[in-house]
CSV table of C-alpha atoms and ligand atoms in Angstrom, one decimal:
chain,number,residue,atom,x,y,z
A,49,MET,CA,-137.8,49.5,-105.6
A,50,ARG,CA,-135.5,52.2,-106.9
A,51,HIS,CA,-132.7,52.3,-104.3
A,52,LEU,CA,-131.4,49.9,-101.7
A,53,LEU,CA,-130.8,52.0,-98.7
A,54,SER,CA,-131.9,49.9,-95.6
A,55,ALA,CA,-132.6,46.3,-95.0
A,56,GLY,CA,-135.7,47.6,-93.1
A,57,ASP,CA,-137.2,48.9,-96.4
A,58,LEU,CA,-137.6,45.4,-97.8
A,59,SER,CA,-140.8,43.5,-97.5
A,60,ARG,CA,-140.6,39.8,-97.1
A,61,ASP,CA,-141.6,39.2,-100.7
A,62,GLU,CA,-138.9,41.7,-102.0
A,63,ALA,CA,-136.2,40.2,-99.9
A,64,THR,CA,-137.2,36.7,-100.9
A,65,LEU,CA,-137.1,37.7,-104.6
A,66,ILE,CA,-133.6,39.1,-104.2
A,67,LEU,CA,-132.4,35.8,-102.5
A,68,ASP,CA,-134.2,33.7,-105.1
A,69,THR,CA,-132.6,35.8,-108.0
A,70,ALA,CA,-129.2,35.4,-106.5
A,71,GLY,CA,-129.7,31.7,-106.4
A,72,GLU,CA,-130.4,31.7,-110.2
A,73,LEU,CA,-127.5,34.1,-111.0
A,74,ALA,CA,-124.9,31.9,-108.9
A,75,GLN,CA,-125.0,29.5,-111.8
A,76,VAL,CA,-123.2,32.2,-114.0
A,77,GLY,CA,-120.2,31.7,-111.6
A,78,ASP,CA,-120.0,28.1,-112.6
A,79,ARG,CA,-119.7,28.7,-116.3
A,80,SER,CA,-116.6,29.0,-118.2
A,81,VAL,CA,-117.6,32.4,-119.6
A,82,LYS,CA,-118.9,34.1,-116.3
A,83,LYS,CA,-120.9,36.9,-118.0
A,84,LEU,CA,-124.4,37.9,-118.9
A,85,PRO,CA,-125.4,40.8,-121.3
A,86,THR,CA,-128.1,42.1,-119.0
A,87,LEU,CA,-126.6,45.5,-118.1
A,88,ARG,CA,-124.7,46.1,-121.3
A,89,GLY,CA,-124.6,50.0,-121.8
A,90,ARG,CA,-125.3,50.7,-118.1
A,91,THR,CA,-122.7,52.5,-115.9
A,92,VAL,CA,-122.2,51.6,-112.2
A,93,VAL,CA,-120.0,53.9,-110.0
A,94,ASN,CA,-118.5,52.4,-106.9
A,95,LEU,CA,-118.1,55.5,-104.5
A,96,PHE,CA,-116.0,54.4,-101.5
A,97,TYR,CA,-115.2,56.9,-98.9
A,98,GLU,CA,-114.2,54.2,-96.4
A,99,ASP,CA,-111.8,51.2,-96.8
A,100,SER,CA,-113.1,48.0,-98.2
A,101,THR,CA,-111.9,44.6,-99.4
A,102,ARG,CA,-115.0,42.4,-99.9
A,103,THR,CA,-117.8,44.8,-100.7
A,104,ARG,CA,-116.0,46.9,-103.3
A,105,THR,CA,-114.5,44.1,-105.2
A,106,SER,CA,-117.7,42.1,-104.9
A,107,PHE,CA,-119.9,44.9,-106.3
A,108,GLU,CA,-117.2,45.4,-109.1
A,109,LEU,CA,-117.3,41.8,-110.1
A,110,ALA,CA,-121.0,41.5,-109.9
A,111,ALA,CA,-121.4,44.6,-112.2
A,112,LYS,CA,-118.9,43.2,-114.6
A,113,ARG,CA,-120.5,39.9,-114.7
A,114,LEU,CA,-123.7,41.6,-115.8
A,115,SER,CA,-121.6,43.5,-118.6
A,116,ALA,CA,-122.1,47.0,-117.0
A,117,ASP,CA,-119.3,49.6,-117.3
A,118,VAL,CA,-117.8,50.2,-113.8
A,119,ILE,CA,-116.0,53.1,-112.4
A,120,ASN,CA,-114.1,52.8,-109.1
A,121,PHE,CA,-114.0,56.0,-107.1
A,122,SER,CA,-112.3,56.3,-103.8
A,123,ALA,CA,-112.0,59.3,-101.6
A,124,LYS,CA,-108.2,58.7,-101.4
A,125,GLY,CA,-106.7,60.1,-104.7
A,126,SER,CA,-109.8,62.0,-105.7
A,127,SER,CA,-110.8,65.7,-105.4
A,128,VAL,CA,-112.5,64.9,-102.1
A,129,SER,CA,-109.0,65.5,-100.7
A,130,LYS,CA,-109.2,69.1,-102.0
A,131,GLY,CA,-112.4,69.7,-100.2
A,132,GLU,CA,-115.1,68.6,-102.7
A,133,SER,CA,-118.5,67.9,-101.0
A,134,LEU,CA,-120.4,64.7,-101.3
A,135,LYS,CA,-123.1,66.6,-103.1
A,136,ASP,CA,-120.7,68.1,-105.8
A,137,THR,CA,-119.0,64.7,-106.2
A,138,ALA,CA,-122.5,63.2,-106.7
A,139,LEU,CA,-123.5,65.8,-109.3
A,140,THR,CA,-120.2,65.2,-111.2
A,141,LEU,CA,-120.9,61.5,-111.4
A,142,GLN,CA,-124.6,62.2,-112.3
A,143,ALA,CA,-123.4,64.4,-115.2
A,144,MET,CA,-121.2,61.6,-116.5
A,145,GLY,CA,-124.5,59.4,-116.7
A,146,ALA,CA,-124.1,56.9,-113.8
A,147,ASP,CA,-127.1,54.6,-113.7
A,148,GLY,CA,-126.2,53.2,-110.3
A,149,VAL,CA,-124.1,54.5,-107.5
A,150,VAL,CA,-122.7,52.1,-104.8
A,151,ILE,CA,-121.8,54.2,-101.9
A,152,ARG,CA,-119.8,53.5,-98.6
A,153,HIS,CA,-119.4,56.4,-96.2
A,154,SER,CA,-118.4,57.0,-92.7
A,155,ALA,CA,-121.4,59.1,-92.0
A,156,SER,CA,-124.7,57.3,-91.2
A,157,GLY,CA,-127.3,58.5,-93.6
A,158,ALA,CA,-125.0,59.5,-96.5
A,159,PRO,CA,-126.7,57.2,-99.0
A,160,HIS,CA,-130.1,58.6,-98.2
A,161,ARG,CA,-128.7,62.1,-99.0
A,162,LEU,CA,-127.2,61.0,-102.1
A,163,ALA,CA,-130.4,59.5,-103.3
A,164,ASN,CA,-131.9,63.0,-103.3
A,165,TRP,CA,-129.3,64.3,-105.6
A,166,VAL,CA,-128.9,61.7,-108.3
A,167,ASP,CA,-131.4,60.3,-110.9
A,168,GLY,CA,-129.8,56.8,-110.8
A,169,SER,CA,-130.3,54.0,-108.2
A,170,VAL,CA,-128.3,54.3,-104.9
A,171,LEU,CA,-127.1,51.2,-103.2
A,172,ASN,CA,-125.9,51.4,-99.6
A,173,ALA,CA,-122.5,49.5,-99.2
A,174,GLY,CA,-122.2,50.6,-95.6
A,175,ASP,CA,-123.0,53.9,-93.9
A,176,GLY,CA,-121.2,54.7,-90.6
A,177,THR,CA,-122.8,52.5,-87.7
A,178,HIS,CA,-126.1,52.5,-89.5
A,179,GLU,CA,-126.7,49.8,-92.2
A,180,HIS,CA,-125.1,47.4,-94.6
A,181,PRO,CA,-128.0,45.9,-96.3
A,182,THR,CA,-126.3,43.8,-99.0
A,183,GLN,CA,-124.2,42.1,-96.2
A,184,ALA,CA,-127.5,41.2,-94.3
A,185,LEU,CA,-128.9,39.9,-97.7
A,186,LEU,CA,-125.7,37.7,-98.4
A,187,ASP,CA,-125.7,36.5,-94.8
A,188,ALA,CA,-129.4,35.5,-95.2
A,189,PHE,CA,-128.7,33.8,-98.5
A,190,THR,CA,-125.7,31.9,-96.9
A,191,MET,CA,-128.0,30.7,-93.9
A,192,ARG,CA,-130.7,29.5,-96.3
A,193,GLU,CA,-128.2,27.7,-98.4
A,194,ARG,CA,-126.5,25.9,-95.5
A,195,LEU,CA,-129.5,25.2,-93.2
A,196,GLY,CA,-132.4,25.2,-95.9
A,197,ARG,CA,-134.6,27.7,-94.2
A,198,LEU,CA,-134.8,31.0,-92.4
A,199,GLU,CA,-138.2,30.8,-90.7
A,200,GLY,CA,-137.6,30.0,-87.0
A,201,LEU,CA,-133.9,30.0,-87.3
A,202,ARG,CA,-132.2,31.0,-84.0
A,203,VAL,CA,-129.3,33.5,-84.9
A,204,ALA,CA,-126.9,34.9,-82.2
A,205,VAL,CA,-125.0,38.1,-83.3
A,206,VAL,CA,-122.0,38.6,-81.0
A,207,GLY,CA,-119.6,41.3,-80.4
A,208,ASP,CA,-119.4,45.0,-81.0
A,209,ILE,CA,-123.2,45.7,-81.7
A,210,LEU,CA,-122.8,49.3,-80.8
A,211,HIS,CA,-120.7,50.2,-83.7
A,212,SER,CA,-122.0,47.6,-86.2
A,213,ARG,CA,-124.0,48.4,-89.3
A,214,VAL,CA,-124.0,44.6,-90.0
A,215,ALA,CA,-125.8,43.8,-86.8
A,216,ARG,CA,-128.6,46.4,-87.5
A,217,SER,CA,-129.2,45.3,-91.0
A,218,ASN,CA,-129.3,41.7,-90.1
A,219,VAL,CA,-131.7,42.2,-87.2
A,220,LEU,CA,-134.1,44.1,-89.6
A,221,LEU,CA,-133.8,41.6,-92.5
A,222,LEU,CA,-133.8,38.3,-90.5
A,223,THR,CA,-136.8,39.3,-88.4
A,224,THR,CA,-138.7,40.2,-91.7
A,225,LEU,CA,-137.7,36.7,-93.0
A,226,GLY,CA,-139.1,34.9,-89.8
A,227,ALA,CA,-135.7,34.2,-88.1
A,228,HIS,CA,-135.2,35.0,-84.2
A,229,VAL,CA,-132.1,37.2,-83.5
A,230,THR,CA,-130.4,37.4,-80.0
A,231,LEU,CA,-127.7,40.1,-79.8
A,232,VAL,CA,-124.8,39.2,-77.4
A,233,ALA,CA,-122.3,41.8,-76.3
A,234,PRO,CA,-120.7,43.3,-73.1
A,235,PRO,CA,-123.1,46.0,-71.8
A,236,THR,CA,-120.7,48.8,-72.9
A,237,LEU,CA,-120.9,47.5,-76.6
A,238,MET,CA,-124.7,47.4,-76.7
A,239,PRO,CA,-126.7,50.3,-78.1
A,240,VAL,CA,-128.8,52.2,-75.5
A,241,SER,CA,-131.8,52.0,-77.7
A,242,VAL,CA,-131.5,48.3,-78.2
A,243,HIS,CA,-134.8,47.6,-76.4
A,244,THR,CA,-136.6,49.1,-79.5
A,245,TRP,CA,-135.0,46.6,-81.8
A,246,PRO,CA,-137.1,43.5,-82.8
A,247,CYS,CA,-134.8,41.0,-81.1
A,248,GLU,CA,-133.5,39.5,-77.8
A,249,VAL,CA,-130.5,40.8,-75.8
A,250,SER,CA,-128.1,38.8,-73.8
A,251,TYR,CA,-124.8,39.5,-72.0
A,252,ASP,CA,-123.8,35.8,-71.6
A,253,LEU,CA,-122.5,34.2,-74.7
A,254,ASP,CA,-122.3,30.7,-73.0
A,255,GLU,CA,-126.0,30.7,-72.2
A,256,VAL,CA,-126.8,31.6,-75.8
A,257,LEU,CA,-124.6,29.3,-77.8
A,258,PRO,CA,-126.2,26.0,-77.1
A,259,LYS,CA,-129.6,27.4,-78.2
A,260,SER,CA,-128.3,28.8,-81.6
A,261,ASP,CA,-128.4,27.5,-85.2
A,262,VAL,CA,-126.2,30.3,-86.3
A,263,VAL,CA,-123.6,32.4,-84.5
A,264,MET,CA,-122.4,35.6,-86.2
A,265,MET,CA,-119.2,36.9,-84.8
A,266,LEU,CA,-118.5,40.6,-85.2
A,267,ARG,CA,-115.1,42.4,-85.2
A,268,VAL,CA,-114.5,45.0,-82.5
A,269,GLN,CA,-114.4,48.3,-84.5
A,270,ALA,CA,-111.5,50.1,-83.0
A,271,GLU,CA,-111.5,52.6,-85.7
A,272,ARG,CA,-114.8,53.9,-84.4
A,273,MET,CA,-113.9,53.8,-80.7
A,274,HIS,CA,-112.8,57.1,-78.9
A,275,ASP,CA,-112.9,55.5,-75.6
A,276,SER,CA,-112.1,52.2,-73.8
A,277,PHE,CA,-115.1,49.8,-74.0
A,278,PHE,CA,-113.5,46.8,-72.2
A,279,PRO,CA,-110.5,46.3,-69.9
A,280,SER,CA,-108.4,44.3,-72.3
A,281,VAL,CA,-108.3,42.2,-75.4
A,282,ARG,CA,-107.6,39.1,-73.3
A,283,GLU,CA,-110.7,39.7,-71.2
A,284,TYR,CA,-112.9,40.5,-74.2
A,285,SER,CA,-111.8,37.3,-75.8
A,286,ARG,CA,-112.3,35.3,-72.7
A,287,ASN,CA,-115.9,36.4,-72.3
A,288,TYR,CA,-117.0,37.0,-75.9
A,289,GLY,CA,-114.6,35.2,-78.3
A,290,LEU,CA,-115.4,32.0,-80.0
A,291,ASP,CA,-112.9,29.2,-79.7
A,292,GLY,CA,-112.9,25.5,-80.3
A,293,GLU,CA,-114.2,24.7,-76.8
A,294,ARG,CA,-117.3,27.0,-77.2
A,295,LEU,CA,-117.8,25.6,-80.7
A,296,SER,CA,-118.2,22.2,-79.3
A,297,ARG,CA,-121.0,23.4,-77.1
A,298,MET,CA,-123.1,24.5,-80.0
A,299,PRO,CA,-125.7,22.2,-81.8
A,300,GLU,CA,-124.0,19.8,-84.2
A,301,GLU,CA,-125.5,21.4,-87.3
A,302,ALA,CA,-125.0,25.0,-86.2
A,303,ILE,CA,-122.7,27.3,-88.2
A,304,VAL,CA,-120.4,30.1,-87.5
A,305,MET,CA,-120.5,33.3,-89.7
A,306,HIS,CA,-118.4,36.5,-89.8
A,307,PRO,CA,-118.7,39.4,-92.2
A,308,GLY,CA,-115.0,40.0,-92.3
A,309,PRO,CA,-112.6,41.3,-91.7
A,310,MET,CA,-111.8,38.9,-89.0
A,311,VAL,CA,-109.3,39.5,-86.1
A,312,ARG,CA,-108.1,36.1,-85.4
A,313,GLY,CA,-107.4,35.5,-81.8
A,314,MET,CA,-109.8,38.2,-80.6
A,315,GLU,CA,-113.5,37.5,-81.5
A,316,ILE,CA,-112.7,34.3,-83.3
A,317,SER,CA,-109.8,31.7,-82.8
A,318,ALA,CA,-107.9,30.5,-85.8
A,319,GLN,CA,-109.2,27.0,-85.1
A,320,VAL,CA,-112.7,28.3,-85.5
A,321,ALA,CA,-112.1,30.4,-88.4
A,322,ASP,CA,-110.6,27.6,-90.4
A,323,SER,CA,-113.3,25.1,-89.4
A,324,PRO,CA,-115.6,23.6,-92.1
A,325,ARG,CA,-118.4,25.0,-90.0
A,326,CYS,CA,-117.3,28.6,-90.5
A,327,THR,CA,-118.9,30.1,-93.7
A,328,VAL,CA,-116.7,33.1,-94.1
A,329,THR,CA,-115.4,32.3,-97.6
A,330,GLU,CA,-118.9,31.1,-98.7
A,331,GLN,CA,-120.3,34.4,-97.6
A,332,VAL,CA,-117.8,36.2,-99.9
A,333,ALA,CA,-118.7,34.0,-102.9
A,334,ASN,CA,-122.4,34.4,-102.2
A,335,GLY,CA,-121.8,38.1,-102.0
A,336,VAL,CA,-121.0,38.4,-105.7
A,337,SER,CA,-124.3,36.5,-106.8
A,338,LEU,CA,-126.4,38.5,-104.2
A,339,ARG,CA,-125.0,41.8,-105.6
A,340,MET,CA,-125.6,40.6,-109.2
A,341,ALA,CA,-129.2,40.1,-108.1
A,342,VAL,CA,-129.5,43.6,-106.5
A,343,LEU,CA,-128.0,45.3,-109.5
A,344,TYR,CA,-130.1,43.3,-111.9
A,345,LEU,CA,-133.3,44.0,-110.2
A,346,LEU,CA,-132.6,47.7,-109.5
A,347,LEU,CA,-131.0,48.5,-112.9
A,348,GLY,CA,-132.2,46.2,-115.4
A,349,GLY,CA,-134.6,43.5,-114.5
A,350,SER,CA,-138.3,43.3,-114.0
B,546,CP,N1,-117.9,42.8,-94.7
B,546,CP,C1,-117.5,43.9,-95.3
B,546,CP,O1,-118.2,44.9,-95.4
B,546,CP,O2,-116.1,43.8,-95.6
B,546,CP,P1,-115.3,45.1,-96.3
B,546,CP,O3,-115.2,46.1,-95.2
B,546,CP,O4,-114.0,44.4,-96.6
B,546,CP,O5,-116.0,45.5,-97.5
C-alpha cells in the first residue's frame, strides 16, 4: 500500500493491520517522552485547503511523535490565493522532498489527482463529500476498544448522509470488517445512489435505535448546502436529533459517536454529548495513534 485514498481500497487484513498497529503505538502516548525515532529524516506535509481542527492537529502530532519533520500548509495565506493550481503546489512540495502529503480539499477526488503528481505517499484527510478514510479507521478502532469486536456489530449512522464523507468511508470500512451499517436520515439528506451502498437505509431513527450497538451522529453540513433540505432546525432535531430520552431507549451497552465538530442542540443534545456513553474525546485521542499507524505503515514500516 503506497497511498491511503479510500477506505474501500483496504482489504480486511490491511485494515486489521492498521488497527492492531495503532493499538501498539497508543502505548507511546502513555510514556513521559512521547516519541519514537521511526520517521526521523522523513518529511510530512499537511496540505489543508479546507478548515480542520481535529484532523490537521492529529496528523501533525502523529508525525511528530514518529520524529518526522512536519510542514503545515493551508490555502489561506499561501500562493493558492494568487491563483496557483493544486498541481503546481504539489510539484513545489515534491521539489522540497516531501515523503508524505496529507491533503484535505473541498473537491472530491483531489487526493487521487495529487497521487499522480507526487512521488511520495498521499493520505486523504477528507475530500469534498467523498471520503475521510482515517476518520473511519479511528471510528472502527474506537468501537473495537469499547465493545471488543467489529464482527456483527450493528452501527447506525444518522444525519446528513448526503454531504458526509465520514458516512461513506465508514460504510465501506465497517462492512469490510464484518459490521452491519444502517444509514438514517430524512429522505432529502439521503444520496440518490444509496441503494448501491452495502448497507441498510431507514428514515425512522426511533425504529433503529433499540437495535443498535453504536449510533454515530453526523453534523448537518450547512456549508455544503445551497438549498433548504428540511423545514427548520427544530423539526430536524425533533426527528433526527439524539437527546437523553432517545439515548435511554438504546441497549444499555450501546455507545454514541460523533466525528466532530458537534452542533450541540441540533443533532446531539448537550446531555448526550457529555454522557460517558459518548466517545467523542476518545475518538480524538485514538485518532493520533491511528494516524501514527498509517504514517508508520506507509512511510516507514514493514
Ligand atoms: N472529524 C473531522 O474531520 O474534524 P475536523 O474537520 O476538525 O478535522
